[in-house]
Every structure is written in structure tokens, then in C-alpha cells.
Amino acid sequence: MEKLIVIDGNSIANRAFYAMPPLTNSSGLHTNAVFGFTTMLLKLIEEEKPTHLLVAFDAGKVTFRHAEYEQYKGGRAKTPSELSEQFPLLRELLTACGISHFELNGYEADDIIGTLTRIADEQKKQVMVVSGDKDMLQLASDQVTIALTRKGVTEIEAYDPAQIQEKYGLSPEQIIDLKGLMGDTSDNIPGVPGVGEKTALKLLHQYGTVENVLASVGELKGKMKENMETHADSARMSKELATIFREVPLEQSWDDLKFEGISTGQALPFFRKMEFKSLIDRVAAMDPSGGAGSEVDMEPAAPLNLVVVEAGNVSELDAKLSEVEVFHVEVVGENPHQSDVIGVVFRTFDTSYYVPFELLKSEEAAALRSWIADGEVPKRGYDLHKIDLALHWKGVAFEGAAFDVSLSAYLLDPTDSNMSLDGLAAKYGLSSVKSDDEVYGKGAKFKVPALSMLSEHVGRKAMAIQEIMKKQQAELEDVEMHQLYYELELPLSKVLADMEKQGIAVNVGDLRDLGKEFEAIINTLVTNIYQLAGTEFNINSPKQLGEILFDKLGLPVMKKTKTGYSTDAEVLEKLEPYHDIVKQILHYRSIAKLQSTYVEGLLKEVRQETGKVHTYYRQTIAATGRLSSQFPNLQNIPIRLEEGRKIRKVFVPSEPGWSILAADYSQIELRVLAHISQDEKLIEAFVHNMDIHTKTAMDVFGVPAEAVDANMRRQAKAVNFGIVYGISDYGLSQNLNITRKDAAKFIEQYFAVFQGVRKYMDDIVKEARKNGYVTTLLERRRYLPEINASNFNLRSFAERTAMNTPIQGTAADIIKLAMVKMEERLQTEQLKSRMLLQVHDELVFEVPEDELEIMKELVPEVMAAALKLDVPLQADVSYGANWYEAK
DNA sequence: CCCTTCACG
DNA sequence: ACGTACGTGAAGGGA
């Protein structure tokens, strides 16, 4: 028995869009409507087993109904761009699944469906119509059932004429009359005012049709009679508009709609592009041709040539070393300073040689180790920076990073950079790499599998790296990030690894003493707080604290979070006048933070043997191109408040008599802004080396320098910050605690003076809209898929990001350049000084006594010369016995 | 594992 | 009408 399913494409796409949470694939493509549509489609195919399938779409904007009634579908909200951009994808999906789909000029999907069901009625063929639109019920017949979506998209309810009768007491044809009377706000069909579903049903049960109701209008009473009389024409027209046209000139024959099942060979590439992982298996199982694991899933079923090297056989690999293309080291653990190394793979053109780490460490593998240590031998792999560190702590030297697919993935798209290798492989259509979680298990279940499985996994990784690499090299050229990659990021990864291995010395004794001081303060504060609260509770729990402050003590609620009362510092500061406890809590919070994060946290990270901490700079995390720092984070050591700043005293040189020297860029982001915006006023301010916040205050307030007081300067400073962040009046008003109006006034005054900055802000947003991304001076790129979103919040966020990223990102480019150049100079000048830390605009060194004079000139000189801008770059240097003194 | 808070640039 | 400043990481609480 043949069975046709016709899907109302626009209706189901809309349902799917609103039923699914927002969903994007890693390249930022919105996919939720496609996903919802697909799940519905698969379910229908599985459950209904259609022999014929069609998805009908609406065509264009104007249909014959507009000729009858101009306002047809008027006043309807514009389709959000997140949805409209998914229609081409839907068509791609259908084509890939071998499902016929079309639209017809001047008609809506309804009319195509109406025509098909009429033909089915005549030829006695079975049809199921799937839609979210009740109007379709008018098409029901013995041959035709109408399936309407209920909740979401996958739940549908099928109606035949009997069920329609049961639910509405109407025949399918009368559905048209129903709409004639009640109208339809979503299509802007007027109907009769005052008549809703209840009244309309009552009238139709009595009179049968619109025409009969109108003919019998004399029997009606009151307001309803009046409405019916004055809007008789409207009722007739509404009925006509609601009538589905069933005589569309279709070119397609019944046989054209034949559905032969989904062929995975065609469909899976599309599913991969969409990143519909959960659906891939489902589709694979549905392939009628496939069955016995037709491996279309993998790119040419990629067999792995794997050699597990064993003791006694290493010389075989030695002979192949000159042919090695990819070097991979299997590292387990997040922190590469204390990770386990399981094994390594040397991959030639066609073979992965797996060497267990134990074997690599043995006498027999000396040649392998010298190969790894030889900087002249180029290494290509995944996350070589981490590998370098992990090997280092296991006593194996690594040199010669030449291509790193994780670093390259980061440059190609920094927002999905923490890409695991299996994710990256999937992205490039090589689904042969399992995830580490799958192979090892996660959390407490972690377990290294048997050698056969392990070597297969690791061997496949190396193979995937080889494939990915080829594609990335071409991509890097395409997007002109070749230079950024080879001349900056890759050399930098080595610089970072050296800094990290070096570490910075911590005076553990002093840190413990500081901890004792903090402990004493905390004890006093806790006692006070319990007494003022009249009870003991966990001050660290925002929930419990909120209950004390707002329920027990009755303080006014200033702000709520999604889980309850907000108790952050901003709220507490406003509450200070109401109760003495608040000040104590604020103080407690600040000291408790220092104690847990900076005293206890830091102590946990100090290496017993050396008394040093070794941070791990992550080069592939920040969307702007900045570094991040972990285990411990040394980029957020306190400085703003004196109590916390003392923490810096425990960071000391690792050798007696040496000093800590720190140099930081002065206003690097505003200087970058001056350069890229070419704003005359801003450039002038920096060329004359003026105090930029004071200068901003002078210009914004229109006063001479001597009239700028501390408060004016503070406000100007906030405006400058706001500018860099992609200013909004709301954000500035929050920061300065002023009204939004006043904030807007400041911004307007700023832009009136710094017109080049205004132009930059306008232009960069336009550029982002046009290209879909923004770039830094060194061509680092960040995609902003939400720049054209219809959602105000998402779009605004993307706009601010468009303004901020070129500034923050260029500043990051500059200090990275400075780091690479600085390391070169230390080498060429044969200095013993060492670069230890980077804190976004600051570099920290340890310097022997006899190099102090040189370094305090050299460091700022190299930093200032890192990149030539149209304004001078300036770095200020200072030094002392510890990081605190170097201020 | 997510939320809240807070440290830095 | 909408309701946020840009970029990070760590700790503690609580489901």
C-alpha cells in the first residue's frame, strides 16, 4: 500500500525553531530548527513508513490571496534571521536525505498540499498531512489524515474526519466556516469581531455554514446581530481567504514524490556539518542499502597501519625516523606539570609506530630521545606545548615544534579552540578518532585500557593529525594568518614553555605567616558576624547569608540572582548604612578570598623540591588572543587593595642577590585604539605623552587641565574604559553610579571630541556585519555569528565584542611579539636574566645584580619597539627584592 | 556540575 | 521594549 506524507515545511520549521532551545554548531551556524525538523522527520519515517514523501514550502511573499486582501498576513513579525538562515539548510537536508521538496510561485504550501490531497481523494491514495496549522483540518477525508503538532515538534496528533467531528462537532469543510467567523490573528484574517471559537462553534452547530448564518441573521440578537450585519462581507471574505486552493498547476507526478529511504552516503556529510552527533547513529541504522556496517561514516574506511614497538625492536623504528611526519605524545591529566605520559607515536607517511613510554625511557630508545630533543628535526603534532612540558618533567627533552594543529585550530577559530583532537577530526570529516572519555572513561572511572585498544586510539590520533594538518595549512594561507602562526604563535609556544619550566620562587615561610595573620583576622570577623547576626551560619554560603541579611535582619533587597538574593560586594556596599554586620561581612569576604585562593591555593601549587610555582599558560583559550594562566593562575594576584597586595611579597627571585623586575605597558589599549581609529585628538594626546584620563576629562568637560579634579578624572577614566569595552550608556551608568541619561551625555560629549573614535566604532560594527568577523592588526580573527541576530541582547553583545576585540586582541599581539623578541635578546646578548611571567600588559623577570642596569633599559626598549604604531608605545619598569617591591 | 562571588588586566 | 560593560580562573556551596 502506497502512502504519501506531505509536510507543511514553513509551519514545521517555525514550530521546530520555537520549540528547540537555541543551538549552533561550532562555526556559529544556527541549527535548532533544522535539528527539530530532522528529529520529527526521522520519527515520521520510522513510525509511518511512507513510500512517498514531500515537503512543501511557501513561495515568495506575494500570493494570490494578497490580490484579494492586501493585509493578508500583515502585521506579522518578521521572521527572525536565526530562522530564515536555516531554510537553505533545510533544503540541503532534504536533498541529502533524498526527500522531494518544492514551492510554487504565487502559492502557499497549503495550496500545494490541498491539491495533492484532492488528487489523492480522486485516485484513492492514502495521504498524511503534517502541519502545525489547524486550517489543514479542512483537507481531511477518508483518504487523508491530518497530523497536527502538539507540544514541540515530535509529538503529533492525527485527525480523520470522525475525530474532527468528535472534537469540534464539525465536518472538515466546516473548518473553513469556523475560520470565516472567528478569523485568524496570525494571518491577519479579520473574521467577525466579538466572535471567538466558542461562539463560532455554536453558530455553526445551528446553521452549518457562514452563508446560512448570514441568511438567518434576523434570528440573532443584540450585539452579535449588529456585528454580524455590519461585518457580513468580512465574514465572507475571511471564509474565502481561509479556503485552501486545491487546483494548483503541479508539474510533479505522484512518482516524483517517491521516497526510497535515506542513504547514509549522502546524508551523513550533512549531519556532520550540522554536528548532529546524536542523529548520526539513528540515520545510519535507517539506511536500507547499508545493513552490514557500510562504512560510509568514515572517510574511505581509513585502515590504520599500526606497529606497536616492543623491547628489542626499537632499531626498526630508528631506521624510519627520517620519514616521520607526525609526532604525538599521549598525555593524561589537565596540568602538564604533573601529567602522566603513557606512550608516544611516530607516524610516517602511512604507519603509526606506537612506543610505550616505559620503552621510550629505556637505554634502547636513546636514538628516539635524541630525535625528540633535536631542534633541527621539525615536529608536527597536537598541543606540542603541553607535550613539551609533560616530557620535560618526565626527563625527556623536546625541541623543534613546527606545526601544531591545536594552535592552528585556535587561530582559525579562537572561539572553538579548546577543540579536542576527536572534535577536530570530526570537524574535518574524519570520524575515526574516539574521544578520550570514551577510551579512558571519565572522572573516577578513569582507567588506561589494554595495550591493543590504547595503541589503536593513539595511533589513530597521529593519523588524524596528519590529515587535519594538510587542510589547516591551506586554510591558514587563505585567511592570511600564515605569518601570525609561524612567526608569532609557534615561536611563542616555546617561549611560554621555557617560562613555565623555569617557574617563579615562592617564599613559603612568609606565605604561611601571612596565612596566620589572615586567620586571626578571619576568626575575629567570624565572631563579630555571628554575634551581630544572633546566630551561627556559613558566611561562605550566599544562600545562608541572604537568609540572615534579608529574612532575619530585614535589610532591603537590592538585586536578585536567578537562584535567590544577590549578596555580591556591590549590593553589600549599598547595605552598609543599614546594619553594622555588613561592613564585617565585606571585610570577611575579602580576607577569606585571600586566604583560600591566594594563601592556601598557592601553597598547594608550590613544588616541594624547588619551592617554585609553575603556571601553565594556555595559548588557545581566550577569544581575543590573550593568554590565560592556570594551576595556579598567576595573572590575578591581588594588587588593588593593600591587604591583598602583600601576597606579592612572597614572589621572589630564585637565586640569592637577584631582583624581580617588572615592566608594564602604559595605556596600551588606548594607544592601540588611537592607532587603529586614527583619531587625531587621541593620537595627539599620546604623541605629547599626556595623562590620558586627565586629557579626556579636559575635553569632555571642556575645562583646562588645572580645573580637572580627582572626581572628573575618575569619571573620564571610566569613560575610557567603557570605550575600550564597546561602550553602552547602561554599562557606564552602572560603573559610575549615575543615571543612564547622564551616562549617555558623557558618551555623546566624548564622541563629539573624539570623532575618529566614533567613526571607528561605527565602521568596525559595519565591517563585522559584512564579513562576519573582526581582525586585529596582525590579522588575528574572531568570528561574530551573532552580529546579525534579531535578539537585541545577543546582537548588542556581538557589537560590543566587535568594538573590543580588535583593541584587546592587538594589545595581546603586541605583548606576544615583545615576548618573542625579548627571549631572542636574552639569548643573543647572553644574559642570565629570565622572563618568568606575563600578565596581559606586564612582563616579569628575575635579574642578577650585574644585569639590572642593562635590563631596566633593555626590557622597556624591546617592549616599546615590539610593533610600530602611529603613537609611541611606552613601558614603565621597576624592580625590587620581590614582586611587591617591583611596583 | 552549575551557580555565585571575586581576584586580575 | 529590550537589560550588558571586554577578557579570564579559582573557590565554595549545594543540588
Coordinates of C-alpha atoms in Angstrom, one line a residue, chain A residues 323-568:
Chain A
E323 CA 60.4 9.6 7.5
V324 CA 58.4 10.6 10.5
E325 CA 55.7 13.2 9.6
V326 CA 53.7 13.4 12.9
F327 CA 54.9 13.1 16.5
H328 CA 52.2 12.5 19.1
V329 CA 52.6 12.1 22.8
E330 CA 49.7 10.7 24.8
V331 CA 49.5 12.9 28.0
V332 CA 46.9 12.3 30.6
G333 CA 45.9 15.0 33.1
E334 CA 44.9 18.6 32.9
N335 CA 48.1 20.0 34.4
P336 CA 51.1 19.3 32.2
H337 CA 53.5 19.9 35.1
Q338 CA 52.1 16.9 36.8
S339 CA 50.8 14.7 34.0
D340 CA 51.4 11.1 33.1
V341 CA 52.8 10.2 29.8
I342 CA 51.5 6.9 28.5
G343 CA 53.1 6.5 25.2
V344 CA 54.3 8.2 22.0
V345 CA 53.6 7.7 18.4
F346 CA 55.9 8.3 15.4
R347 CA 53.9 8.5 12.3
T348 CA 55.4 8.1 8.9
F349 CA 53.6 8.6 5.6
D350 CA 51.4 5.5 6.2
T351 CA 52.2 3.9 9.5
S352 CA 51.8 4.8 13.2
Y353 CA 54.6 3.4 15.4
Y354 CA 53.5 3.3 19.0
V355 CA 56.1 3.3 21.7
P356 CA 55.0 2.8 25.3
F357 CA 56.6 5.5 27.5
E358 CA 58.5 3.0 29.6
L359 CA 60.2 1.7 26.5
L360 CA 61.0 5.3 25.3
K361 CA 62.8 5.9 28.6
S362 CA 64.9 2.8 28.3
E363 CA 68.5 2.6 27.1
E364 CA 67.4 1.1 23.9
A365 CA 65.4 4.1 22.8
A366 CA 68.3 6.7 23.1
A367 CA 68.1 7.5 19.4
L368 CA 64.4 8.2 19.7
R369 CA 65.0 10.6 22.5
S370 CA 67.7 12.4 20.7
W371 CA 65.4 12.7 17.7
I372 CA 62.8 14.3 20.1
A373 CA 65.3 16.6 21.6
D374 CA 66.7 17.7 18.2
G375 CA 65.5 21.2 17.4
E376 CA 66.6 20.8 13.8
V377 CA 64.0 18.0 13.4
P378 CA 60.6 19.5 12.8
K379 CA 57.8 18.1 15.0
R380 CA 54.2 18.2 13.9
G381 CA 51.5 17.3 16.4
Y382 CA 48.7 18.3 18.6
D383 CA 49.3 20.6 21.6
L384 CA 53.1 20.4 21.4
H385 CA 53.4 23.0 24.2
K386 CA 51.7 20.7 26.6
I387 CA 53.7 17.7 25.3
D388 CA 56.9 19.7 25.8
L389 CA 56.1 20.3 29.5
A390 CA 54.9 16.8 30.2
L391 CA 58.0 15.2 28.7
H392 CA 60.2 17.8 30.5
W393 CA 59.0 16.6 33.9
K394 CA 59.5 13.0 32.9
G395 CA 63.1 13.7 32.0
V396 CA 62.7 13.8 28.2
A397 CA 63.8 16.9 26.3
F398 CA 61.6 18.2 23.4
E399 CA 62.6 20.8 20.8
G400 CA 61.5 21.7 17.3
A401 CA 57.8 22.4 17.2
A402 CA 57.0 23.1 13.5
F403 CA 53.2 22.6 13.3
D404 CA 50.6 22.3 15.9
V405 CA 47.1 21.5 14.9
S406 CA 45.6 22.7 18.2
L407 CA 47.3 26.1 17.9
S408 CA 46.3 26.3 14.3
A409 CA 42.7 25.4 15.1
Y410 CA 42.7 28.2 17.6
L411 CA 43.8 30.8 15.0
L412 CA 41.3 29.6 12.5
D413 CA 38.6 30.0 15.1
P414 CA 39.5 31.1 18.6
T415 CA 36.1 30.6 19.9
D416 CA 36.1 26.8 19.4
S417 CA 39.7 26.3 20.1
N418 CA 39.7 24.1 23.1
M419 CA 38.8 21.6 20.4
S420 CA 39.8 18.1 21.5
L421 CA 41.5 16.1 18.8
D422 CA 38.4 13.9 18.2
G423 CA 36.3 17.0 17.9
L424 CA 38.8 18.5 15.4
A425 CA 38.8 15.2 13.5
A426 CA 35.0 15.2 13.3
K427 CA 35.1 18.8 12.1
Y428 CA 37.3 17.8 9.2
G429 CA 35.1 14.8 8.4
L430 CA 37.5 12.2 9.8
S431 CA 35.3 10.4 12.4
S432 CA 37.8 7.7 13.1
V433 CA 39.1 9.2 16.4
K434 CA 37.4 8.2 19.6
S435 CA 37.1 10.7 22.4
D436 CA 39.5 10.3 25.3
D437 CA 36.5 10.0 27.6
E438 CA 35.3 7.0 25.5
V439 CA 38.6 5.3 25.7
Y440 CA 39.6 6.1 29.2
G441 CA 36.3 6.7 31.0
K442 CA 35.9 9.9 32.9
G443 CA 36.2 11.0 36.5
A444 CA 36.6 8.2 39.0
K445 CA 36.2 5.6 36.3
F446 CA 39.4 6.7 34.6
K447 CA 41.4 3.7 33.5
V448 CA 44.1 3.1 30.9
P449 CA 42.9 0.4 28.6
A450 CA 44.8 -2.6 27.4
L451 CA 47.7 -2.1 25.0
S452 CA 45.8 -3.1 21.9
M453 CA 43.0 -0.6 22.4
L454 CA 45.3 2.1 23.7
S455 CA 47.8 1.8 20.8
E456 CA 44.9 1.8 18.3
H457 CA 43.5 5.0 19.8
V458 CA 46.8 6.8 20.0
G459 CA 47.9 5.6 16.6
R460 CA 44.6 6.9 15.1
K461 CA 45.2 10.3 16.7
A462 CA 48.5 10.6 14.9
M463 CA 46.8 9.6 11.6
A464 CA 44.1 12.2 12.2
I465 CA 46.7 14.9 12.9
Q466 CA 48.4 14.1 9.6
E467 CA 45.1 14.7 7.7
I468 CA 44.0 17.7 9.7
M469 CA 47.3 19.4 9.2
K470 CA 47.2 19.3 5.4
K471 CA 43.8 21.0 5.4
Q472 CA 44.8 23.6 8.0
Q473 CA 47.9 24.7 6.2
A474 CA 45.8 25.6 3.2
E475 CA 43.3 27.4 5.4
L476 CA 45.9 29.4 7.2
E477 CA 47.1 30.7 3.8
D478 CA 43.5 31.5 2.8
V479 CA 42.8 33.7 5.8
E480 CA 46.2 35.3 5.8
M481 CA 47.2 34.1 9.2
H482 CA 50.3 32.3 7.9
Q483 CA 52.7 34.9 9.3
L484 CA 50.8 35.2 12.6
Y485 CA 51.1 31.5 13.0
Y486 CA 54.7 30.8 12.0
E487 CA 56.3 34.0 13.2
L488 CA 54.4 34.7 16.4
E489 CA 52.3 31.9 17.9
L490 CA 54.5 29.0 17.2
P491 CA 57.7 30.7 18.4
L492 CA 55.8 32.0 21.4
S493 CA 54.7 28.5 22.4
K494 CA 58.4 27.7 23.0
V495 CA 58.9 30.9 24.9
L496 CA 56.0 30.0 27.2
A497 CA 57.2 26.5 27.8
D498 CA 60.5 27.8 28.9
M499 CA 58.9 30.3 31.3
E500 CA 56.7 27.7 32.7
K501 CA 59.5 25.2 33.3
Q502 CA 61.5 27.9 35.0
G503 CA 58.7 28.8 37.4
I504 CA 58.8 31.5 40.0
A505 CA 60.1 31.1 43.5
V506 CA 57.7 31.5 46.4
N507 CA 58.8 32.3 49.9
V508 CA 56.7 29.6 51.6
G509 CA 57.6 30.7 55.2
D510 CA 56.4 34.2 54.5
L511 CA 53.3 32.9 52.8
R512 CA 52.4 30.7 55.8
D513 CA 53.0 33.7 58.1
L514 CA 50.6 35.8 56.0
G515 CA 48.1 32.9 56.3
K516 CA 48.3 33.1 60.1
E517 CA 47.7 36.8 60.0
F518 CA 44.7 36.3 57.8
E519 CA 43.5 33.5 60.0
A520 CA 43.5 35.7 63.1
I521 CA 41.6 38.4 61.3
I522 CA 39.0 35.9 60.0
N523 CA 38.5 34.5 63.5
T524 CA 37.7 37.9 64.9
L525 CA 35.4 38.8 62.0
V526 CA 33.5 35.5 62.2
T527 CA 32.9 36.0 66.0
N528 CA 31.6 39.5 65.3
I529 CA 29.4 38.4 62.5
Y530 CA 27.8 35.6 64.5
Q531 CA 27.2 37.9 67.3
L532 CA 25.6 40.6 65.1
A533 CA 23.5 38.0 63.4
G534 CA 22.5 36.4 66.7
T535 CA 23.2 33.0 65.2
E536 CA 25.9 30.9 63.7
F537 CA 25.8 30.2 60.0
N538 CA 28.0 29.6 57.0
I539 CA 29.1 33.0 55.8
N540 CA 30.5 31.5 52.7
S541 CA 27.1 30.4 51.6
P542 CA 25.4 33.2 49.7
K543 CA 22.1 31.4 50.3
Q544 CA 22.5 31.3 54.1
L545 CA 23.9 34.8 54.1
G546 CA 21.0 36.0 52.2
E547 CA 18.6 34.5 54.6
I548 CA 20.3 36.2 57.5
L549 CA 20.5 39.6 55.9
F550 CA 17.2 39.8 54.2
D551 CA 14.9 37.5 56.1
K552 CA 16.2 37.7 59.6
L553 CA 17.6 41.2 59.7
G554 CA 15.1 42.6 57.2
L555 CA 17.6 44.6 55.1
P556 CA 16.2 45.8 51.7
V557 CA 16.7 43.5 48.8
M558 CA 18.7 45.4 46.1
K559 CA 19.2 42.8 43.5
K560 CA 18.2 39.2 42.8
T561 CA 20.1 36.4 41.1
K562 CA 18.3 33.6 39.3
T563 CA 18.6 31.4 42.4
G564 CA 17.8 33.9 45.1
Y565 CA 19.1 37.1 46.8
S566 CA 22.2 38.7 45.5
T567 CA 24.8 39.3 48.1
D568 CA 27.7 40.5 46.0

